[in-house]
Amino acid sequence: MRPVDEKILETMRDEGNMTPSALEQLDVTVANYASNRLSKMADYGLVERVAQGLYRITDDGEAFLNEELDASELESVEDID
């Protein structure tokens, strides 16, 4: 996890489903970087892609924000399959 990841997750919790460009418009981070971070967080189940370029926070993402889940304990979804 990177410091901006928590800010992305908090914004998604408050605003709902987000695209990388929407995160950029809210001054969270630049769209290209947001896209990379959202993809990485999706690999670990903190967000999920609901459509091309559109993501939502998952229950695990909420649990992370609520300090109920330690990100270091997450496994890549790709490793599980």
PDB file of N, CA, C and O in Angstrom:
ATOM      1  N   MET A   1       0.842  -1.179   0.000  1.00  0.00           N
ATOM      2  CA  MET A   1       0.000   0.000   0.000  1.00  0.00           C
ATOM      3  C   MET A   1       0.886   1.241   0.000  1.00  0.00           C
ATOM      4  O   MET A   1       1.908   1.287   0.663  1.00  0.00           O
ATOM      5  N   ARG A   2       0.424   2.223  -0.722  1.00  0.00           N
ATOM      6  CA  ARG A   2       1.109   3.516  -0.768  1.00  0.00           C
ATOM      7  C   ARG A   2       0.210   4.545  -0.081  1.00  0.00           C
ATOM      8  O   ARG A   2      -1.004   4.351   0.022  1.00  0.00           O
ATOM      9  N   PRO A   3       0.787   5.650   0.384  1.00  0.00           N
ATOM     10  CA  PRO A   3      -0.018   6.655   1.094  1.00  0.00           C
ATOM     11  C   PRO A   3      -1.239   7.122   0.299  1.00  0.00           C
ATOM     12  O   PRO A   3      -2.315   7.326   0.874  1.00  0.00           O
ATOM     13  N   VAL A   4      -1.111   7.259  -1.000  1.00  0.00           N
ATOM     14  CA  VAL A   4      -2.240   7.732  -1.801  1.00  0.00           C
ATOM     15  C   VAL A   4      -3.366   6.699  -1.867  1.00  0.00           C
ATOM     16  O   VAL A   4      -4.523   7.060  -2.063  1.00  0.00           O
ATOM     17  N   ASP A   5      -3.045   5.416  -1.658  1.00  0.00           N
ATOM     18  CA  ASP A   5      -4.078   4.379  -1.721  1.00  0.00           C
ATOM     19  C   ASP A   5      -5.181   4.612  -0.695  1.00  0.00           C
ATOM     20  O   ASP A   5      -6.364   4.472  -0.992  1.00  0.00           O
ATOM     21  N   GLU A   6      -4.785   4.966   0.508  1.00  0.00           N
ATOM     22  CA  GLU A   6      -5.779   5.229   1.551  1.00  0.00           C
ATOM     23  C   GLU A   6      -6.649   6.424   1.169  1.00  0.00           C
ATOM     24  O   GLU A   6      -7.864   6.404   1.370  1.00  0.00           O
ATOM     25  N   LYS A   7      -6.038   7.437   0.601  1.00  0.00           N
ATOM     26  CA  LYS A   7      -6.806   8.613   0.172  1.00  0.00           C
ATOM     27  C   LYS A   7      -7.782   8.239  -0.946  1.00  0.00           C
ATOM     28  O   LYS A   7      -8.931   8.697  -0.962  1.00  0.00           O
ATOM     29  N   ILE A   8      -7.353   7.385  -1.866  1.00  0.00           N
ATOM     30  CA  ILE A   8      -8.244   6.915  -2.936  1.00  0.00           C
ATOM     31  C   ILE A   8      -9.416   6.154  -2.335  1.00  0.00           C
ATOM     32  O   ILE A   8     -10.575   6.397  -2.682  1.00  0.00           O
ATOM     33  N   LEU A   9      -9.125   5.227  -1.424  1.00  0.00           N
ATOM     34  CA  LEU A   9     -10.188   4.437  -0.800  1.00  0.00           C
ATOM     35  C   LEU A   9     -11.151   5.314  -0.004  1.00  0.00           C
ATOM     36  O   LEU A   9     -12.373   5.122  -0.068  1.00  0.00           O
ATOM     37  N   GLU A  10     -10.627   6.280   0.737  1.00  0.00           N
ATOM     38  CA  GLU A  10     -11.494   7.187   1.499  1.00  0.00           C
ATOM     39  C   GLU A  10     -12.402   7.976   0.567  1.00  0.00           C
ATOM     40  O   GLU A  10     -13.594   8.159   0.853  1.00  0.00           O
ATOM     41  N   THR A  11     -11.862   8.432  -0.541  1.00  0.00           N
ATOM     42  CA  THR A  11     -12.661   9.193  -1.507  1.00  0.00           C
ATOM     43  C   THR A  11     -13.749   8.308  -2.103  1.00  0.00           C
ATOM     44  O   THR A  11     -14.900   8.741  -2.240  1.00  0.00           O
ATOM     45  N   MET A  12     -13.409   7.079  -2.423  1.00  0.00           N
ATOM     46  CA  MET A  12     -14.407   6.159  -2.976  1.00  0.00           C
ATOM     47  C   MET A  12     -15.492   5.837  -1.954  1.00  0.00           C
ATOM     48  O   MET A  12     -16.666   5.713  -2.318  1.00  0.00           O
ATOM     49  N   ARG A  13     -15.105   5.693  -0.693  1.00  0.00           N
ATOM     50  CA  ARG A  13     -16.101   5.442   0.356  1.00  0.00           C
ATOM     51  C   ARG A  13     -17.071   6.621   0.453  1.00  0.00           C
ATOM     52  O   ARG A  13     -18.278   6.443   0.581  1.00  0.00           O
ATOM     53  N   ASP A  14     -16.540   7.846   0.358  1.00  0.00           N
ATOM     54  CA  ASP A  14     -17.366   9.041   0.497  1.00  0.00           C
ATOM     55  C   ASP A  14     -18.168   9.380  -0.756  1.00  0.00           C
ATOM     56  O   ASP A  14     -19.297   9.856  -0.661  1.00  0.00           O
ATOM     57  N   GLU A  15     -17.576   9.145  -1.922  1.00  0.00           N
ATOM     58  CA  GLU A  15     -18.180   9.592  -3.184  1.00  0.00           C
ATOM     59  C   GLU A  15     -18.858   8.490  -3.984  1.00  0.00           C
ATOM     60  O   GLU A  15     -19.639   8.774  -4.881  1.00  0.00           O
ATOM     61  N   GLY A  16     -18.522   7.230  -3.728  1.00  0.00           N
ATOM     62  CA  GLY A  16     -19.090   6.122  -4.499  1.00  0.00           C
ATOM     63  C   GLY A  16     -18.133   5.666  -5.589  1.00  0.00           C
ATOM     64  O   GLY A  16     -16.932   5.900  -5.523  1.00  0.00           O
ATOM     65  N   ASN A  17     -18.673   4.994  -6.584  1.00  0.00           N
ATOM     66  CA  ASN A  17     -17.860   4.467  -7.667  1.00  0.00           C
ATOM     67  C   ASN A  17     -17.087   5.590  -8.339  1.00  0.00           C
ATOM     68  O   ASN A  17     -17.605   6.690  -8.516  1.00  0.00           O
ATOM     69  N   MET A  18     -15.838   5.293  -8.706  1.00  0.00           N
ATOM     70  CA  MET A  18     -14.967   6.337  -9.242  1.00  0.00           C
ATOM     71  C   MET A  18     -14.194   5.839 -10.462  1.00  0.00           C
ATOM     72  O   MET A  18     -13.903   4.659 -10.575  1.00  0.00           O
ATOM     73  N   THR A  19     -13.839   6.780 -11.318  1.00  0.00           N
ATOM     74  CA  THR A  19     -12.909   6.540 -12.415  1.00  0.00           C
ATOM     75  C   THR A  19     -11.600   7.253 -12.062  1.00  0.00           C
ATOM     76  O   THR A  19     -11.594   8.169 -11.239  1.00  0.00           O
ATOM     77  N   PRO A  20     -10.507   6.865 -12.705  1.00  0.00           N
ATOM     78  CA  PRO A  20      -9.255   7.574 -12.456  1.00  0.00           C
ATOM     79  C   PRO A  20      -9.363   9.074 -12.751  1.00  0.00           C
ATOM     80  O   PRO A  20      -8.841   9.893 -11.993  1.00  0.00           O
ATOM     81  N   SER A  21     -10.075   9.442 -13.803  1.00  0.00           N
ATOM     82  CA  SER A  21     -10.186  10.871 -14.121  1.00  0.00           C
ATOM     83  C   SER A  21     -11.019  11.609 -13.080  1.00  0.00           C
ATOM     84  O   SER A  21     -10.753  12.771 -12.775  1.00  0.00           O
ATOM     85  N   ALA A  22     -12.016  10.955 -12.479  1.00  0.00           N
ATOM     86  CA  ALA A  22     -12.800  11.592 -11.413  1.00  0.00           C
ATOM     87  C   ALA A  22     -11.917  11.829 -10.187  1.00  0.00           C
ATOM     88  O   ALA A  22     -12.033  12.864  -9.533  1.00  0.00           O
ATOM     89  N   LEU A  23     -11.031  10.893  -9.889  1.00  0.00           N
ATOM     90  CA  LEU A  23     -10.099  11.082  -8.778  1.00  0.00           C
ATOM     91  C   LEU A  23      -9.169  12.256  -9.050  1.00  0.00           C
ATOM     92  O   LEU A  23      -8.842  13.008  -8.143  1.00  0.00           O
ATOM     93  N   GLU A  24      -8.781  12.416 -10.298  1.00  0.00           N
ATOM     94  CA  GLU A  24      -7.934  13.556 -10.657  1.00  0.00           C
ATOM     95  C   GLU A  24      -8.698  14.870 -10.481  1.00  0.00           C
ATOM     96  O   GLU A  24      -8.163  15.848  -9.945  1.00  0.00           O
ATOM     97  N   GLN A  25      -9.960  14.904 -10.886  1.00  0.00           N
ATOM     98  CA  GLN A  25     -10.766  16.123 -10.765  1.00  0.00           C
ATOM     99  C   GLN A  25     -10.977  16.511  -9.310  1.00  0.00           C
ATOM    100  O   GLN A  25     -11.135  17.684  -8.996  1.00  0.00           O
ATOM    101  N   LEU A  26     -10.972  15.525  -8.405  1.00  0.00           N
ATOM    102  CA  LEU A  26     -11.119  15.799  -6.977  1.00  0.00           C
ATOM    103  C   LEU A  26      -9.769  16.053  -6.306  1.00  0.00           C
ATOM    104  O   LEU A  26      -9.672  16.117  -5.091  1.00  0.00           O
ATOM    105  N   ASP A  27      -8.719  16.194  -7.115  1.00  0.00           N
ATOM    106  CA  ASP A  27      -7.361  16.468  -6.629  1.00  0.00           C
ATOM    107  C   ASP A  27      -6.827  15.385  -5.699  1.00  0.00           C
ATOM    108  O   ASP A  27      -6.046  15.672  -4.793  1.00  0.00           O
ATOM    109  N   VAL A  28      -7.234  14.144  -5.917  1.00  0.00           N
ATOM    110  CA  VAL A  28      -6.700  13.032  -5.135  1.00  0.00           C
ATOM    111  C   VAL A  28      -5.326  12.651  -5.688  1.00  0.00           C
ATOM    112  O   VAL A  28      -4.364  12.524  -4.945  1.00  0.00           O
ATOM    113  N   THR A  29      -5.244  12.468  -6.994  1.00  0.00           N
ATOM    114  CA  THR A  29      -3.998  12.115  -7.676  1.00  0.00           C
ATOM    115  C   THR A  29      -4.228  12.256  -9.176  1.00  0.00           C
ATOM    116  O   THR A  29      -5.370  12.363  -9.622  1.00  0.00           O
ATOM    117  N   VAL A  30      -3.169  12.222  -9.951  1.00  0.00           N
ATOM    118  CA  VAL A  30      -3.322  12.311 -11.411  1.00  0.00           C
ATOM    119  C   VAL A  30      -3.947  11.019 -11.935  1.00  0.00           C
ATOM    120  O   VAL A  30      -3.775   9.950 -11.356  1.00  0.00           O
ATOM    121  N   ALA A  31      -4.676  11.126 -13.026  1.00  0.00           N
ATOM    122  CA  ALA A  31      -5.460  10.001 -13.544  1.00  0.00           C
ATOM    123  C   ALA A  31      -4.606   8.786 -13.883  1.00  0.00           C
ATOM    124  O   ALA A  31      -4.987   7.657 -13.565  1.00  0.00           O
ATOM    125  N   ASN A  32      -3.448   8.986 -14.521  1.00  0.00           N
ATOM    126  CA  ASN A  32      -2.628   7.835 -14.892  1.00  0.00           C
ATOM    127  C   ASN A  32      -2.160   7.071 -13.655  1.00  0.00           C
ATOM    128  O   ASN A  32      -2.159   5.844 -13.632  1.00  0.00           O
ATOM    129  N   TYR A  33      -1.767   7.793 -12.620  1.00  0.00           N
ATOM    130  CA  TYR A  33      -1.321   7.149 -11.391  1.00  0.00           C
ATOM    131  C   TYR A  33      -2.503   6.476 -10.689  1.00  0.00           C
ATOM    132  O   TYR A  33      -2.372   5.360 -10.173  1.00  0.00           O
ATOM    133  N   ALA A  34      -3.637   7.126 -10.671  1.00  0.00           N
ATOM    134  CA  ALA A  34      -4.834   6.538 -10.061  1.00  0.00           C
ATOM    135  C   ALA A  34      -5.197   5.234 -10.758  1.00  0.00           C
ATOM    136  O   ALA A  34      -5.548   4.250 -10.105  1.00  0.00           O
ATOM    137  N   SER A  35      -5.097   5.214 -12.069  1.00  0.00           N
ATOM    138  CA  SER A  35      -5.398   4.002 -12.831  1.00  0.00           C
ATOM    139  C   SER A  35      -4.482   2.856 -12.406  1.00  0.00           C
ATOM    140  O   SER A  35      -4.942   1.729 -12.179  1.00  0.00           O
ATOM    141  N   ASN A  36      -3.200   3.145 -12.269  1.00  0.00           N
ATOM    142  CA  ASN A  36      -2.240   2.116 -11.835  1.00  0.00           C
ATOM    143  C   ASN A  36      -2.554   1.627 -10.430  1.00  0.00           C
ATOM    144  O   ASN A  36      -2.519   0.429 -10.151  1.00  0.00           O
ATOM    145  N   ARG A  37      -2.846   2.548  -9.521  1.00  0.00           N
ATOM    146  CA  ARG A  37      -3.102   2.169  -8.137  1.00  0.00           C
ATOM    147  C   ARG A  37      -4.420   1.403  -8.011  1.00  0.00           C
ATOM    148  O   ARG A  37      -4.516   0.447  -7.248  1.00  0.00           O
ATOM    149  N   LEU A  38      -5.453   1.820  -8.756  1.00  0.00           N
ATOM    150  CA  LEU A  38      -6.723   1.100  -8.722  1.00  0.00           C
ATOM    151  C   LEU A  38      -6.550  -0.330  -9.234  1.00  0.00           C
ATOM    152  O   LEU A  38      -7.105  -1.271  -8.659  1.00  0.00           O
ATOM    153  N   SER A  39      -5.779  -0.496 -10.289  1.00  0.00           N
ATOM    154  CA  SER A  39      -5.516  -1.846 -10.809  1.00  0.00           C
ATOM    155  C   SER A  39      -4.811  -2.696  -9.762  1.00  0.00           C
ATOM    156  O   SER A  39      -5.151  -3.869  -9.560  1.00  0.00           O
ATOM    157  N   LYS A  40      -3.828  -2.121  -9.088  1.00  0.00           N
ATOM    158  CA  LYS A  40      -3.087  -2.856  -8.063  1.00  0.00           C
ATOM    159  C   LYS A  40      -3.999  -3.196  -6.883  1.00  0.00           C
ATOM    160  O   LYS A  40      -3.985  -4.316  -6.373  1.00  0.00           O
ATOM    161  N   MET A  41      -4.819  -2.235  -6.453  1.00  0.00           N
ATOM    162  CA  MET A  41      -5.735  -2.514  -5.339  1.00  0.00           C
ATOM    163  C   MET A  41      -6.779  -3.550  -5.731  1.00  0.00           C
ATOM    164  O   MET A  41      -7.206  -4.347  -4.895  1.00  0.00           O
ATOM    165  N   ALA A  42      -7.179  -3.568  -6.990  1.00  0.00           N
ATOM    166  CA  ALA A  42      -8.109  -4.598  -7.471  1.00  0.00           C
ATOM    167  C   ALA A  42      -7.452  -5.974  -7.397  1.00  0.00           C
ATOM    168  O   ALA A  42      -8.113  -6.969  -7.073  1.00  0.00           O
ATOM    169  N   ASP A  43      -6.149  -6.040  -7.689  1.00  0.00           N
ATOM    170  CA  ASP A  43      -5.425  -7.312  -7.582  1.00  0.00           C
ATOM    171  C   ASP A  43      -5.503  -7.882  -6.179  1.00  0.00           C
ATOM    172  O   ASP A  43      -5.444  -9.095  -5.998  1.00  0.00           O
ATOM    173  N   TYR A  44      -5.612  -7.011  -5.187  1.00  0.00           N
ATOM    174  CA  TYR A  44      -5.652  -7.444  -3.794  1.00  0.00           C
ATOM    175  C   TYR A  44      -7.045  -7.381  -3.175  1.00  0.00           C
ATOM    176  O   TYR A  44      -7.205  -7.567  -1.971  1.00  0.00           O
ATOM    177  N   GLY A  45      -8.054  -7.116  -3.983  1.00  0.00           N
ATOM    178  CA  GLY A  45      -9.437  -7.185  -3.517  1.00  0.00           C
ATOM    179  C   GLY A  45      -9.931  -6.006  -2.717  1.00  0.00           C
ATOM    180  O   GLY A  45     -10.982  -6.088  -2.088  1.00  0.00           O
ATOM    181  N   LEU A  46      -9.202  -4.882  -2.733  1.00  0.00           N
ATOM    182  CA  LEU A  46      -9.658  -3.706  -1.997  1.00  0.00           C
ATOM    183  C   LEU A  46     -10.674  -2.888  -2.787  1.00  0.00           C
ATOM    184  O   LEU A  46     -11.500  -2.184  -2.209  1.00  0.00           O
ATOM    185  N   VAL A  47     -10.588  -2.967  -4.095  1.00  0.00           N
ATOM    186  CA  VAL A  47     -11.582  -2.376  -4.994  1.00  0.00           C
ATOM    187  C   VAL A  47     -11.901  -3.417  -6.056  1.00  0.00           C
ATOM    188  O   VAL A  47     -11.164  -4.392  -6.227  1.00  0.00           O
ATOM    189  N   GLU A  48     -13.005  -3.214  -6.751  1.00  0.00           N
ATOM    190  CA  GLU A  48     -13.318  -4.097  -7.870  1.00  0.00           C
ATOM    191  C   GLU A  48     -13.757  -3.262  -9.057  1.00  0.00           C
ATOM    192  O   GLU A  48     -14.352  -2.197  -8.891  1.00  0.00           O
ATOM    193  N   ARG A  49     -13.416  -3.756 -10.226  1.00  0.00           N
ATOM    194  CA  ARG A  49     -13.793  -3.064 -11.453  1.00  0.00           C
ATOM    195  C   ARG A  49     -15.222  -3.456 -11.802  1.00  0.00           C
ATOM    196  O   ARG A  49     -15.543  -4.630 -11.900  1.00  0.00           O
ATOM    197  N   VAL A  50     -16.094  -2.463 -11.948  1.00  0.00           N
ATOM    198  CA  VAL A  50     -17.494  -2.730 -12.270  1.00  0.00           C
ATOM    199  C   VAL A  50     -17.788  -2.482 -13.746  1.00  0.00           C
ATOM    200  O   VAL A  50     -18.792  -2.962 -14.261  1.00  0.00           O
ATOM    201  N   ALA A  51     -16.925  -1.744 -14.403  1.00  0.00           N
ATOM    202  CA  ALA A  51     -17.026  -1.480 -15.842  1.00  0.00           C
ATOM    203  C   ALA A  51     -15.655  -0.973 -16.287  1.00  0.00           C
ATOM    204  O   ALA A  51     -14.786  -0.701 -15.458  1.00  0.00           O
ATOM    205  N   GLN A  52     -15.476  -0.845 -17.570  1.00  0.00           N
ATOM    206  CA  GLN A  52     -14.203  -0.350 -18.088  1.00  0.00           C
ATOM    207  C   GLN A  52     -13.862   0.996 -17.440  1.00  0.00           C
ATOM    208  O   GLN A  52     -14.586   1.974 -17.610  1.00  0.00           O
ATOM    209  N   GLY A  53     -12.804   1.020 -16.630  1.00  0.00           N
ATOM    210  CA  GLY A  53     -12.350   2.255 -16.012  1.00  0.00           C
ATOM    211  C   GLY A  53     -13.161   2.733 -14.825  1.00  0.00           C
ATOM    212  O   GLY A  53     -12.922   3.812 -14.300  1.00  0.00           O
ATOM    213  N   LEU A  54     -14.112   1.943 -14.341  1.00  0.00           N
ATOM    214  CA  LEU A  54     -14.954   2.330 -13.208  1.00  0.00           C
ATOM    215  C   LEU A  54     -14.780   1.317 -12.085  1.00  0.00           C
ATOM    216  O   LEU A  54     -14.903   0.110 -12.295  1.00  0.00           O
ATOM    217  N   TYR A  55     -14.462   1.835 -10.899  1.00  0.00           N
ATOM    218  CA  TYR A  55     -14.169   0.972  -9.750  1.00  0.00           C
ATOM    219  C   TYR A  55     -15.049   1.329  -8.567  1.00  0.00           C
ATOM    220  O   TYR A  55     -15.493   2.448  -8.424  1.00  0.00           O
ATOM    221  N   ARG A  56     -15.244   0.313  -7.687  1.00  0.00           N
ATOM    222  CA  ARG A  56     -15.936   0.546  -6.419  1.00  0.00           C
ATOM    223  C   ARG A  56     -15.127  -0.106  -5.305  1.00  0.00           C
ATOM    224  O   ARG A  56     -14.422  -1.082  -5.515  1.00  0.00           O
ATOM    225  N   ILE A  57     -15.277   0.438  -4.126  1.00  0.00           N
ATOM    226  CA  ILE A  57     -14.593  -0.109  -2.958  1.00  0.00           C
ATOM    227  C   ILE A  57     -15.300  -1.400  -2.539  1.00  0.00           C
ATOM    228  O   ILE A  57     -16.520  -1.513  -2.635  1.00  0.00           O
ATOM    229  N   THR A  58     -14.524  -2.378  -2.080  1.00  0.00           N
ATOM    230  CA  THR A  58     -15.083  -3.655  -1.642  1.00  0.00           C
ATOM    231  C   THR A  58     -15.217  -3.669  -0.114  1.00  0.00           C
ATOM    232  O   THR A  58     -14.772  -2.752   0.574  1.00  0.00           O
ATOM    233  N   ASP A  59     -15.790  -4.747   0.385  1.00  0.00           N
ATOM    234  CA  ASP A  59     -15.877  -4.914   1.838  1.00  0.00           C
ATOM    235  C   ASP A  59     -14.485  -4.940   2.466  1.00  0.00           C
ATOM    236  O   ASP A  59     -14.279  -4.398   3.549  1.00  0.00           O
ATOM    237  N   ASP A  60     -13.521  -5.568   1.778  1.00  0.00           N
ATOM    238  CA  ASP A  60     -12.148  -5.577   2.291  1.00  0.00           C
ATOM    239  C   ASP A  60     -11.560  -4.171   2.307  1.00  0.00           C
ATOM    240  O   ASP A  60     -10.825  -3.805   3.218  1.00  0.00           O
ATOM    241  N   GLY A  61     -11.876  -3.375   1.287  1.00  0.00           N
ATOM    242  CA  GLY A  61     -11.414  -1.984   1.266  1.00  0.00           C
ATOM    243  C   GLY A  61     -11.988  -1.197   2.433  1.00  0.00           C
ATOM    244  O   GLY A  61     -11.287  -0.415   3.079  1.00  0.00           O
ATOM    245  N   GLU A  62     -13.258  -1.414   2.716  1.00  0.00           N
ATOM    246  CA  GLU A  62     -13.897  -0.764   3.872  1.00  0.00           C
ATOM    247  C   GLU A  62     -13.248  -1.232   5.172  1.00  0.00           C
ATOM    248  O   GLU A  62     -12.980  -0.434   6.068  1.00  0.00           O
ATOM    249  N   ALA A  63     -12.997  -2.535   5.273  1.00  0.00           N
ATOM    250  CA  ALA A  63     -12.374  -3.083   6.480  1.00  0.00           C
ATOM    251  C   ALA A  63     -10.978  -2.498   6.681  1.00  0.00           C
ATOM    252  O   ALA A  63     -10.587  -2.197   7.821  1.00  0.00           O
ATOM    253  N   PHE A  64     -10.244  -2.306   5.593  1.00  0.00           N
ATOM    254  CA  PHE A  64      -8.925  -1.682   5.702  1.00  0.00           C
ATOM    255  C   PHE A  64      -9.043  -0.275   6.269  1.00  0.00           C
ATOM    256  O   PHE A  64      -8.307   0.098   7.183  1.00  0.00           O
ATOM    257  N   LEU A  65      -9.972   0.506   5.751  1.00  0.00           N
ATOM    258  CA  LEU A  65     -10.155   1.875   6.232  1.00  0.00           C
ATOM    259  C   LEU A  65     -10.596   1.911   7.692  1.00  0.00           C
ATOM    260  O   LEU A  65     -10.245   2.832   8.428  1.00  0.00           O
ATOM    261  N   ASN A  66     -11.355   0.904   8.105  1.00  0.00           N
ATOM    262  CA  ASN A  66     -11.827   0.823   9.487  1.00  0.00           C
ATOM    263  C   ASN A  66     -10.796   0.171  10.413  1.00  0.00           C
ATOM    264  O   ASN A  66     -11.102  -0.116  11.567  1.00  0.00           O
ATOM    265  N   GLU A  67      -9.589  -0.074   9.883  1.00  0.00           N
ATOM    266  CA  GLU A  67      -8.499  -0.706  10.625  1.00  0.00           C
ATOM    267  C   GLU A  67      -8.865  -2.080  11.147  1.00  0.00           C
ATOM    268  O   GLU A  67      -8.391  -2.531  12.187  1.00  0.00           O
ATOM    269  N   GLU A  68      -9.714  -2.789  10.391  1.00  0.00           N
ATOM    270  CA  GLU A  68     -10.105  -4.151  10.723  1.00  0.00           C
ATOM    271  C   GLU A  68      -9.342  -5.163   9.876  1.00  0.00           C
ATOM    272  O   GLU A  68      -9.475  -6.364  10.078  1.00  0.00           O
ATOM    273  N   LEU A  69      -8.563  -4.671   8.916  1.00  0.00           N
ATOM    274  CA  LEU A  69      -7.817  -5.522   7.993  1.00  0.00           C
ATOM    275  C   LEU A  69      -6.442  -4.920   7.787  1.00  0.00           C
ATOM    276  O   LEU A  69      -6.325  -3.724   7.494  1.00  0.00           O
ATOM    277  N   ASP A  70      -5.428  -5.745   7.960  1.00  0.00           N
ATOM    278  CA  ASP A  70      -4.044  -5.318   7.748  1.00  0.00           C
ATOM    279  C   ASP A  70      -3.675  -5.615   6.297  1.00  0.00           C
ATOM    280  O   ASP A  70      -3.720  -6.772   5.868  1.00  0.00           O
ATOM    281  N   ALA A  71      -3.317  -4.603   5.545  1.00  0.00           N
ATOM    282  CA  ALA A  71      -3.005  -4.764   4.127  1.00  0.00           C
ATOM    283  C   ALA A  71      -1.851  -5.733   3.907  1.00  0.00           C
ATOM    284  O   ALA A  71      -1.786  -6.378   2.860  1.00  0.00           O
ATOM    285  N   SER A  72      -0.962  -5.864   4.869  1.00  0.00           N
ATOM    286  CA  SER A  72       0.167  -6.778   4.701  1.00  0.00           C
ATOM    287  C   SER A  72      -0.277  -8.238   4.682  1.00  0.00           C
ATOM    288  O   SER A  72       0.473  -9.112   4.259  1.00  0.00           O
ATOM    289  N   GLU A  73      -1.490  -8.506   5.119  1.00  0.00           N
ATOM    290  CA  GLU A  73      -2.010  -9.867   5.136  1.00  0.00           C
ATOM    291  C   GLU A  73      -2.772 -10.230   3.860  1.00  0.00           C
ATOM    292  O   GLU A  73      -3.171 -11.376   3.688  1.00  0.00           O
ATOM    293  N   LEU A  74      -2.952  -9.278   2.974  1.00  0.00           N
ATOM    294  CA  LEU A  74      -3.693  -9.529   1.749  1.00  0.00           C
ATOM    295  C   LEU A  74      -2.865 -10.336   0.756  1.00  0.00           C
ATOM    296  O   LEU A  74      -1.653 -10.173   0.665  1.00  0.00           O
ATOM    297  N   GLU A  75      -3.543 -11.190   0.019  1.00  0.00           N
ATOM    298  CA  GLU A  75      -2.905 -11.947  -1.053  1.00  0.00           C
ATOM    299  C   GLU A  75      -3.485 -11.461  -2.367  1.00  0.00           C
ATOM    300  O   GLU A  75      -4.665 -11.127  -2.460  1.00  0.00           O
ATOM    301  N   SER A  76      -2.647 -11.466  -3.381  1.00  0.00           N
ATOM    302  CA  SER A  76      -3.113 -11.091  -4.705  1.00  0.00           C
ATOM    303  C   SER A  76      -4.180 -12.069  -5.169  1.00  0.00           C
ATOM    304  O   SER A  76      -4.052 -13.282  -4.996  1.00  0.00           O
ATOM    305  N   VAL A  77      -5.244 -11.541  -5.735  1.00  0.00           N
ATOM    306  CA  VAL A  77      -6.310 -12.372  -6.282  1.00  0.00           C
ATOM    307  C   VAL A  77      -5.735 -13.295  -7.351  1.00  0.00           C
ATOM    308  O   VAL A  77      -6.147 -14.445  -7.478  1.00  0.00           O
ATOM    309  N   GLU A  78      -4.742 -12.816  -8.100  1.00  0.00           N
ATOM    310  CA  GLU A  78      -4.095 -13.623  -9.126  1.00  0.00           C
ATOM    311  C   GLU A  78      -3.382 -14.816  -8.506  1.00  0.00           C
ATOM    312  O   GLU A  78      -3.344 -15.892  -9.078  1.00  0.00           O
ATOM    313  N   ASP A  79      -2.809 -14.671  -7.301  1.00  0.00           N
ATOM    314  CA  ASP A  79      -2.122 -15.770  -6.635  1.00  0.00           C
ATOM    315  C   ASP A  79      -3.092 -16.830  -6.127  1.00  0.00           C
ATOM    316  O   ASP A  79      -2.731 -17.988  -6.005  1.00  0.00           O
ATOM    317  N   ILE A  80      -4.323 -16.418  -5.840  1.00  0.00           N
ATOM    318  CA  ILE A  80      -5.327 -17.337  -5.309  1.00  0.00           C
ATOM    319  C   ILE A  80      -5.866 -18.246  -6.406  1.00  0.00           C
ATOM    320  O   ILE A  80      -6.133 -19.418  -6.187  1.00  0.00           O
ATOM    321  N   ASP A  81      -6.022 -17.712  -7.614  1.00  0.00           N
ATOM    322  CA  ASP A  81      -6.595 -18.492  -8.723  1.00  0.00           C
ATOM    323  C   ASP A  81      -5.722 -19.591  -9.189  1.00  0.00           C
ATOM    324  O   ASP A  81      -4.836 -20.088  -9.057  1.00  0.00           O
TER     325      ASP A  81
END
